[in-house]
Amino acid sequence: MKTSSTVRLIFGVVAALFLAGCKIEIYVPDGGAVVTTSGDVRCEAGQICRLNVNDLFFDQVFTAVPAEGFTFVGWRTRDRGLCGGSVEACHLTTAGMEGNASLMAVLESDEVFYLEPVFEATAPFLLLYGGDEQQFYLGCLNCPGTFLDSVCNANGNHGAAFAPYSIWNAAGDFGSLVTNYSPWNVFATAAPVIRDTDGQLYGYLTANVAQPGRTLVPLLVQLTNYAADPQYSLPAVRDWFCN
């Protein structure tokens, strides 16, 4: 018995029993669908699909397809679960069971086994804009640090300590403790605004607790609080946020 289209795992007798179950129930939560490469099965979010497995010719590869805004993080590990913990496509087959009395007994029984994907919502990328009319792009707050426009890319225009459009530039308009455009100024009234890639507003990135519309994103509130605290240097705050 094997799982994934590249045959990366070889199961023992216990796993083989799982694959030989007379019925497979597919539970699909919100966030995606489960399909087979043959096109015979498509189980949508919110559905429970049941398949009969009662011969030696069952051979299907099941793929979890996340919906927009979600990611597939693996098959759920559970009692009588199939491919639990794997992030690969789940290859289930009864081939090779002929002649094995214990496996054939399960194949001919009313046993039920389960296949359930786990989907997680993908956090939107949060983009920062500064200036009187938010005309200056200041980088992406939660993109991976390898992204060129990430505020955590030390070699990028928005993550370098001396770049003009970096919130880590203590001598610049957008990183100083005293300029009106800086998120670290506790008196600023024109701090940068946060929007996602669809333009949705997430408030202002500002240490000014009296600023209407100050962001409510917990991590970013903590970030501005740390940066405004004189016991922490801006490089130390950057290290904390980016690592």
PDB file of C-alpha atoms in Angstrom:
ATOM      1  CA  MET A   1       0.000   0.000   0.000  1.00  0.00           C
ATOM      2  CA  LYS A   2       1.287   3.487  -0.684  1.00  0.00           C
ATOM      3  CA  THR A   3       0.437   7.116  -0.313  1.00  0.00           C
ATOM      4  CA  SER A   4       1.222  10.048  -2.637  1.00  0.00           C
ATOM      5  CA  SER A   5       1.643   9.897  -6.372  1.00  0.00           C
ATOM      6  CA  THR A   6       5.397   9.525  -5.958  1.00  0.00           C
ATOM      7  CA  VAL A   7       5.160   6.484  -3.669  1.00  0.00           C
ATOM      8  CA  ARG A   8       7.107   8.081  -0.819  1.00  0.00           C
ATOM      9  CA  LEU A   9       5.680   5.997   2.000  1.00  0.00           C
ATOM     10  CA  ILE A  10       5.278   2.238   2.244  1.00  0.00           C
ATOM     11  CA  PHE A  11       2.687   1.175   4.815  1.00  0.00           C
ATOM     12  CA  GLY A  12       2.623  -1.973   6.907  1.00  0.00           C
ATOM     13  CA  VAL A  13      -0.288  -4.315   7.459  1.00  0.00           C
ATOM     14  CA  VAL A  14      -2.201  -1.887   9.711  1.00  0.00           C
ATOM     15  CA  ALA A  15      -2.156   0.869   7.124  1.00  0.00           C
ATOM     16  CA  ALA A  16      -3.029  -1.666   4.466  1.00  0.00           C
ATOM     17  CA  LEU A  17      -6.170  -2.482   6.417  1.00  0.00           C
ATOM     18  CA  PHE A  18      -7.057   1.201   6.306  1.00  0.00           C
ATOM     19  CA  LEU A  19      -6.716   1.284   2.543  1.00  0.00           C
ATOM     20  CA  ALA A  20      -8.843  -1.814   2.167  1.00  0.00           C
ATOM     21  CA  GLY A  21     -11.892  -0.470   3.964  1.00  0.00           C
ATOM     22  CA  CYS A  22     -15.162  -1.326   2.264  1.00  0.00           C
ATOM     23  CA  LYS A  23     -16.265   2.315   2.477  1.00  0.00           C
ATOM     24  CA  ILE A  24     -14.362   5.596   2.462  1.00  0.00           C
ATOM     25  CA  GLU A  25     -16.046   8.726   3.775  1.00  0.00           C
ATOM     26  CA  ILE A  26     -14.604  12.039   2.634  1.00  0.00           C
ATOM     27  CA  TYR A  27     -15.297  14.948   4.992  1.00  0.00           C
ATOM     28  CA  VAL A  28     -14.619  18.350   3.426  1.00  0.00           C
ATOM     29  CA  PRO A  29     -14.577  21.435   5.674  1.00  0.00           C
ATOM     30  CA  ASP A  30     -14.930  25.017   4.482  1.00  0.00           C
ATOM     31  CA  GLY A  31     -11.927  26.170   2.498  1.00  0.00           C
ATOM     32  CA  GLY A  32     -11.658  23.790  -0.420  1.00  0.00           C
ATOM     33  CA  ALA A  33     -12.596  20.554  -2.132  1.00  0.00           C
ATOM     34  CA  VAL A  34     -11.294  17.024  -2.655  1.00  0.00           C
ATOM     35  CA  VAL A  35     -10.998  15.689  -6.192  1.00  0.00           C
ATOM     36  CA  THR A  36      -9.555  12.604  -7.848  1.00  0.00           C
ATOM     37  CA  THR A  37      -7.159  12.784 -10.766  1.00  0.00           C
ATOM     38  CA  SER A  38      -9.509  10.485 -12.677  1.00  0.00           C
ATOM     39  CA  GLY A  39     -12.273  13.068 -12.394  1.00  0.00           C
ATOM     40  CA  ASP A  40     -14.644  10.480 -10.938  1.00  0.00           C
ATOM     41  CA  VAL A  41     -14.961  12.223  -7.578  1.00  0.00           C
ATOM     42  CA  ARG A  42     -15.363  15.842  -6.570  1.00  0.00           C
ATOM     43  CA  CYS A  43     -16.390  16.487  -2.986  1.00  0.00           C
ATOM     44  CA  GLU A  44     -17.102  20.137  -2.200  1.00  0.00           C
ATOM     45  CA  ALA A  45     -16.849  22.111   1.043  1.00  0.00           C
ATOM     46  CA  GLY A  46     -19.532  21.084   3.508  1.00  0.00           C
ATOM     47  CA  GLN A  47     -20.130  17.729   1.842  1.00  0.00           C
ATOM     48  CA  ILE A  48     -19.629  14.187   3.085  1.00  0.00           C
ATOM     49  CA  CYS A  49     -18.970  11.833   0.173  1.00  0.00           C
ATOM     50  CA  ARG A  50     -19.006   8.053   0.571  1.00  0.00           C
ATOM     51  CA  LEU A  51     -17.221   5.644  -1.743  1.00  0.00           C
ATOM     52  CA  ASN A  52     -17.652   1.880  -1.858  1.00  0.00           C
ATOM     53  CA  VAL A  53     -14.442  -0.130  -2.078  1.00  0.00           C
ATOM     54  CA  ASN A  54     -15.322  -3.758  -2.636  1.00  0.00           C
ATOM     55  CA  ASP A  55     -13.039  -5.113  -5.322  1.00  0.00           C
ATOM     56  CA  LEU A  56      -9.382  -5.431  -6.234  1.00  0.00           C
ATOM     57  CA  PHE A  57      -9.510  -2.722  -8.886  1.00  0.00           C
ATOM     58  CA  PHE A  58      -9.911   0.378  -6.698  1.00  0.00           C
ATOM     59  CA  ASP A  59      -7.123   2.822  -7.500  1.00  0.00           C
ATOM     60  CA  GLN A  60      -7.628   6.543  -6.960  1.00  0.00           C
ATOM     61  CA  VAL A  61      -5.425   9.529  -6.180  1.00  0.00           C
ATOM     62  CA  PHE A  62      -7.190  12.136  -4.023  1.00  0.00           C
ATOM     63  CA  THR A  63      -6.045  15.750  -4.111  1.00  0.00           C
ATOM     64  CA  ALA A  64      -7.076  18.507  -1.712  1.00  0.00           C
ATOM     65  CA  VAL A  65      -7.777  21.731  -3.634  1.00  0.00           C
ATOM     66  CA  PRO A  66      -7.848  24.854  -1.442  1.00  0.00           C
ATOM     67  CA  ALA A  67     -10.238  27.673  -2.268  1.00  0.00           C
ATOM     68  CA  GLU A  68      -8.992  31.222  -2.792  1.00  0.00           C
ATOM     69  CA  GLY A  69      -7.751  32.596   0.522  1.00  0.00           C
ATOM     70  CA  PHE A  70      -7.023  29.139   1.970  1.00  0.00           C
ATOM     71  CA  THR A  71      -4.114  26.712   1.982  1.00  0.00           C
ATOM     72  CA  PHE A  72      -4.035  22.930   2.369  1.00  0.00           C
ATOM     73  CA  VAL A  73      -1.962  21.933   5.418  1.00  0.00           C
ATOM     74  CA  GLY A  74      -2.386  18.146   5.351  1.00  0.00           C
ATOM     75  CA  TRP A  75      -4.778  15.259   5.811  1.00  0.00           C
ATOM     76  CA  ARG A  76      -6.260  15.067   9.288  1.00  0.00           C
ATOM     77  CA  THR A  77      -4.855  12.438  11.631  1.00  0.00           C
ATOM     78  CA  ARG A  78      -7.746  10.633  13.275  1.00  0.00           C
ATOM     79  CA  ASP A  79      -8.994   7.173  14.179  1.00  0.00           C
ATOM     80  CA  ARG A  80      -9.347   5.156  10.961  1.00  0.00           C
ATOM     81  CA  GLY A  81      -8.053   8.146   9.042  1.00  0.00           C
ATOM     82  CA  LEU A  82      -6.312   7.795   5.687  1.00  0.00           C
ATOM     83  CA  CYS A  83      -3.026   9.514   4.842  1.00  0.00           C
ATOM     84  CA  GLY A  84      -3.090  11.301   8.209  1.00  0.00           C
ATOM     85  CA  GLY A  85      -0.364  13.921   8.565  1.00  0.00           C
ATOM     86  CA  SER A  86       0.671  13.777   4.912  1.00  0.00           C
ATOM     87  CA  VAL A  87       0.609  16.881   2.722  1.00  0.00           C
ATOM     88  CA  GLU A  88       0.905  14.812  -0.464  1.00  0.00           C
ATOM     89  CA  ALA A  89      -1.917  13.678  -2.717  1.00  0.00           C
ATOM     90  CA  CYS A  90      -3.445  10.566  -1.144  1.00  0.00           C
ATOM     91  CA  HIS A  91      -3.086   7.439  -3.306  1.00  0.00           C
ATOM     92  CA  LEU A  92      -5.422   4.645  -2.219  1.00  0.00           C
ATOM     93  CA  THR A  93      -5.413   1.257  -3.935  1.00  0.00           C
ATOM     94  CA  THR A  94      -6.518  -2.313  -3.297  1.00  0.00           C
ATOM     95  CA  ALA A  95      -4.060  -3.723  -5.817  1.00  0.00           C
ATOM     96  CA  GLY A  96      -1.959  -6.520  -4.377  1.00  0.00           C
ATOM     97  CA  MET A  97      -4.448  -7.627  -1.718  1.00  0.00           C
ATOM     98  CA  GLU A  98      -5.473 -10.807  -3.490  1.00  0.00           C
ATOM     99  CA  GLY A  99      -4.378 -13.859  -1.560  1.00  0.00           C
ATOM    100  CA  ASN A 100      -4.086 -12.052   1.779  1.00  0.00           C
ATOM    101  CA  ALA A 101      -6.957 -13.448   3.881  1.00  0.00           C
ATOM    102  CA  SER A 102      -6.916 -10.694   6.534  1.00  0.00           C
ATOM    103  CA  LEU A 103      -6.977  -7.905   3.977  1.00  0.00           C
ATOM    104  CA  MET A 104      -9.669  -9.571   1.921  1.00  0.00           C
ATOM    105  CA  ALA A 105     -11.786  -9.950   5.058  1.00  0.00           C
ATOM    106  CA  VAL A 106     -11.667  -6.192   5.606  1.00  0.00           C
ATOM    107  CA  LEU A 107     -12.363  -5.536   1.940  1.00  0.00           C
ATOM    108  CA  GLU A 108     -15.500  -7.653   2.183  1.00  0.00           C
ATOM    109  CA  SER A 109     -16.660  -6.094   5.473  1.00  0.00           C
ATOM    110  CA  ASP A 110     -18.682  -2.980   6.312  1.00  0.00           C
ATOM    111  CA  GLU A 111     -15.656  -1.150   7.708  1.00  0.00           C
ATOM    112  CA  VAL A 112     -15.632   2.640   7.217  1.00  0.00           C
ATOM    113  CA  PHE A 113     -12.468   4.727   6.958  1.00  0.00           C
ATOM    114  CA  TYR A 114     -12.083   8.471   6.627  1.00  0.00           C
ATOM    115  CA  LEU A 115     -10.306  10.986   4.447  1.00  0.00           C
ATOM    116  CA  GLU A 116     -10.392  14.575   5.669  1.00  0.00           C
ATOM    117  CA  PRO A 117      -8.326  17.537   4.442  1.00  0.00           C
ATOM    118  CA  VAL A 118      -7.365  20.423   6.711  1.00  0.00           C
ATOM    119  CA  PHE A 119      -7.559  23.899   5.210  1.00  0.00           C
ATOM    120  CA  GLU A 120      -6.374  27.085   6.879  1.00  0.00           C
ATOM    121  CA  ALA A 121      -7.212  30.661   5.952  1.00  0.00           C
ATOM    122  CA  THR A 122      -4.301  32.517   4.406  1.00  0.00           C
ATOM    123  CA  ALA A 123      -3.563  35.828   6.048  1.00  0.00           C
ATOM    124  CA  PRO A 124      -3.802  38.732   3.575  1.00  0.00           C
ATOM    125  CA  PHE A 125      -0.642  40.648   2.838  1.00  0.00           C
ATOM    126  CA  LEU A 126      -0.704  43.956   4.711  1.00  0.00           C
ATOM    127  CA  LEU A 127       0.821  46.867   2.806  1.00  0.00           C
ATOM    128  CA  LEU A 128       1.970  50.153   4.291  1.00  0.00           C
ATOM    129  CA  TYR A 129       1.540  53.592   2.721  1.00  0.00           C
ATOM    130  CA  GLY A 130       2.834  56.889   4.101  1.00  0.00           C
ATOM    131  CA  GLY A 131       2.769  60.602   3.407  1.00  0.00           C
ATOM    132  CA  ASP A 132       0.063  63.261   3.495  1.00  0.00           C
ATOM    133  CA  GLU A 133      -2.000  61.335   0.940  1.00  0.00           C
ATOM    134  CA  GLN A 134      -0.459  57.900   1.543  1.00  0.00           C
ATOM    135  CA  GLN A 135       1.324  58.326  -1.769  1.00  0.00           C
ATOM    136  CA  PHE A 136       4.529  56.564  -0.688  1.00  0.00           C
ATOM    137  CA  TYR A 137       4.671  52.789  -0.571  1.00  0.00           C
ATOM    138  CA  LEU A 138       6.553  51.684   2.550  1.00  0.00           C
ATOM    139  CA  GLY A 139       6.533  47.928   2.049  1.00  0.00           C
ATOM    140  CA  CYS A 140       4.739  44.773   3.084  1.00  0.00           C
ATOM    141  CA  LEU A 141       4.378  44.155   6.817  1.00  0.00           C
ATOM    142  CA  ASN A 142       3.746  40.409   6.816  1.00  0.00           C
ATOM    143  CA  CYS A 143       5.308  39.148   3.599  1.00  0.00           C
ATOM    144  CA  PRO A 144       8.185  36.662   3.978  1.00  0.00           C
ATOM    145  CA  GLY A 145      11.482  38.407   4.587  1.00  0.00           C
ATOM    146  CA  THR A 146      12.783  37.114   1.260  1.00  0.00           C
ATOM    147  CA  PHE A 147      10.275  39.270  -0.631  1.00  0.00           C
ATOM    148  CA  LEU A 148      11.936  42.319  -2.120  1.00  0.00           C
ATOM    149  CA  ASP A 149       9.314  44.699  -0.729  1.00  0.00           C
ATOM    150  CA  SER A 150       9.103  43.133   2.746  1.00  0.00           C
ATOM    151  CA  VAL A 151       9.855  45.467   5.630  1.00  0.00           C
ATOM    152  CA  CYS A 152      12.017  42.618   6.923  1.00  0.00           C
ATOM    153  CA  ASN A 153      14.231  42.397   3.860  1.00  0.00           C
ATOM    154  CA  ALA A 154      17.408  44.095   5.094  1.00  0.00           C
ATOM    155  CA  ASN A 155      18.586  44.586   1.511  1.00  0.00           C
ATOM    156  CA  GLY A 156      15.327  45.965   0.159  1.00  0.00           C
ATOM    157  CA  ASN A 157      14.060  49.479  -0.301  1.00  0.00           C
ATOM    158  CA  HIS A 158      11.617  49.045   2.577  1.00  0.00           C
ATOM    159  CA  GLY A 159      13.657  47.001   5.017  1.00  0.00           C
ATOM    160  CA  ALA A 160      17.129  48.518   4.907  1.00  0.00           C
ATOM    161  CA  ALA A 161      18.141  50.658   7.869  1.00  0.00           C
ATOM    162  CA  PHE A 162      19.060  53.663   5.699  1.00  0.00           C
ATOM    163  CA  ALA A 163      16.537  53.407   2.855  1.00  0.00           C
ATOM    164  CA  PRO A 164      14.390  56.555   2.463  1.00  0.00           C
ATOM    165  CA  TYR A 165      11.134  54.580   2.400  1.00  0.00           C
ATOM    166  CA  SER A 166      11.968  52.301   5.317  1.00  0.00           C
ATOM    167  CA  ILE A 167      10.213  52.446   8.694  1.00  0.00           C
ATOM    168  CA  TRP A 168      13.527  51.315  10.221  1.00  0.00           C
ATOM    169  CA  ASN A 169      15.397  54.428   9.100  1.00  0.00           C
ATOM    170  CA  ALA A 170      15.598  56.450  12.312  1.00  0.00           C
ATOM    171  CA  ALA A 171      16.867  59.452  10.361  1.00  0.00           C
ATOM    172  CA  GLY A 172      14.161  59.301   7.706  1.00  0.00           C
ATOM    173  CA  ASP A 173      10.650  60.665   7.435  1.00  0.00           C
ATOM    174  CA  PHE A 174       9.077  57.271   8.075  1.00  0.00           C
ATOM    175  CA  GLY A 175      11.281  55.922  10.860  1.00  0.00           C
ATOM    176  CA  SER A 176      12.086  58.894  13.050  1.00  0.00           C
ATOM    177  CA  LEU A 177      10.625  59.266  16.519  1.00  0.00           C
ATOM    178  CA  VAL A 178       9.766  62.900  15.804  1.00  0.00           C
ATOM    179  CA  THR A 179       8.406  63.215  12.250  1.00  0.00           C
ATOM    180  CA  ASN A 180       4.662  63.409  11.735  1.00  0.00           C
ATOM    181  CA  TYR A 181       4.781  60.569   9.166  1.00  0.00           C
ATOM    182  CA  SER A 182       6.441  58.011  11.423  1.00  0.00           C
ATOM    183  CA  PRO A 183       4.614  55.095  13.070  1.00  0.00           C
ATOM    184  CA  TRP A 184       6.901  55.456  16.110  1.00  0.00           C
ATOM    185  CA  ASN A 185       6.013  59.070  16.982  1.00  0.00           C
ATOM    186  CA  VAL A 186       3.537  59.056  19.877  1.00  0.00           C
ATOM    187  CA  PHE A 187       2.213  62.444  18.729  1.00  0.00           C
ATOM    188  CA  ALA A 188       2.017  61.776  14.976  1.00  0.00           C
ATOM    189  CA  THR A 189      -1.194  62.668  13.159  1.00  0.00           C
ATOM    190  CA  ALA A 190      -0.195  61.475   9.674  1.00  0.00           C
ATOM    191  CA  ALA A 191       1.199  58.031  10.404  1.00  0.00           C
ATOM    192  CA  PRO A 192       1.237  55.346   7.682  1.00  0.00           C
ATOM    193  CA  VAL A 193      -1.970  53.559   6.765  1.00  0.00           C
ATOM    194  CA  ILE A 194      -2.299  49.787   6.395  1.00  0.00           C
ATOM    195  CA  ARG A 195      -4.211  48.202   3.513  1.00  0.00           C
ATOM    196  CA  ASP A 196      -4.349  44.684   2.153  1.00  0.00           C
ATOM    197  CA  THR A 197      -3.901  43.790  -1.496  1.00  0.00           C
ATOM    198  CA  ASP A 198      -7.630  44.307  -2.097  1.00  0.00           C
ATOM    199  CA  GLY A 199      -7.516  47.804  -0.638  1.00  0.00           C
ATOM    200  CA  GLN A 200      -9.243  46.959   2.631  1.00  0.00           C
ATOM    201  CA  LEU A 201      -8.221  49.308   5.431  1.00  0.00           C
ATOM    202  CA  TYR A 202      -6.602  47.957   8.616  1.00  0.00           C
ATOM    203  CA  GLY A 203      -6.070  51.284  10.302  1.00  0.00           C
ATOM    204  CA  TYR A 204      -3.005  53.381  10.984  1.00  0.00           C
ATOM    205  CA  LEU A 205       0.331  51.987  12.105  1.00  0.00           C
ATOM    206  CA  THR A 206       1.005  54.426  14.902  1.00  0.00           C
ATOM    207  CA  ALA A 207       2.239  54.640  18.469  1.00  0.00           C
ATOM    208  CA  ASN A 208      -0.179  57.521  19.034  1.00  0.00           C
ATOM    209  CA  VAL A 209      -2.817  55.824  21.174  1.00  0.00           C
ATOM    210  CA  ALA A 210      -5.121  58.822  20.731  1.00  0.00           C
ATOM    211  CA  GLN A 211      -5.093  58.538  16.932  1.00  0.00           C
ATOM    212  CA  PRO A 212      -8.581  57.654  15.622  1.00  0.00           C
ATOM    213  CA  GLY A 213      -8.365  54.584  13.428  1.00  0.00           C
ATOM    214  CA  ARG A 214      -5.222  53.223  15.039  1.00  0.00           C
ATOM    215  CA  THR A 215      -4.811  49.617  13.894  1.00  0.00           C
ATOM    216  CA  LEU A 216      -6.298  46.893  16.048  1.00  0.00           C
ATOM    217  CA  VAL A 217      -4.095  44.127  14.661  1.00  0.00           C
ATOM    218  CA  PRO A 218      -2.537  42.801  17.917  1.00  0.00           C
ATOM    219  CA  LEU A 219       0.968  42.179  16.581  1.00  0.00           C
ATOM    220  CA  LEU A 220       1.148  45.649  15.039  1.00  0.00           C
ATOM    221  CA  VAL A 221      -0.152  47.320  18.189  1.00  0.00           C
ATOM    222  CA  GLN A 222       2.600  45.532  20.090  1.00  0.00           C
ATOM    223  CA  LEU A 223       5.125  46.627  17.474  1.00  0.00           C
ATOM    224  CA  THR A 224       4.301  50.319  17.837  1.00  0.00           C
ATOM    225  CA  ASN A 225       4.225  50.064  21.628  1.00  0.00           C
ATOM    226  CA  TYR A 226       7.708  48.545  21.671  1.00  0.00           C
ATOM    227  CA  ALA A 227       9.082  51.108  19.246  1.00  0.00           C
ATOM    228  CA  ALA A 228       7.733  53.957  21.366  1.00  0.00           C
ATOM    229  CA  ASP A 229       9.265  52.547  24.538  1.00  0.00           C
ATOM    230  CA  PRO A 230      12.627  54.314  25.140  1.00  0.00           C
ATOM    231  CA  GLN A 231      14.192  51.178  26.610  1.00  0.00           C
ATOM    232  CA  TYR A 232      14.133  49.534  23.154  1.00  0.00           C
ATOM    233  CA  SER A 233      16.223  50.695  20.216  1.00  0.00           C
ATOM    234  CA  LEU A 234      14.724  50.646  16.738  1.00  0.00           C
ATOM    235  CA  PRO A 235      17.178  47.940  15.552  1.00  0.00           C
ATOM    236  CA  ALA A 236      16.143  45.794  18.530  1.00  0.00           C
ATOM    237  CA  VAL A 237      12.479  46.309  17.685  1.00  0.00           C
ATOM    238  CA  ARG A 238      13.183  45.336  14.082  1.00  0.00           C
ATOM    239  CA  ASP A 239      14.992  42.172  15.182  1.00  0.00           C
ATOM    240  CA  TRP A 240      12.040  41.228  17.388  1.00  0.00           C
ATOM    241  CA  PHE A 241       9.456  41.860  14.687  1.00  0.00           C
ATOM    242  CA  CYS A 242      11.333  40.191  11.851  1.00  0.00           C
ATOM    243  CA  ASN A 243      12.631  37.174  13.713  1.00  0.00           C
TER     244      ASN A 243
END
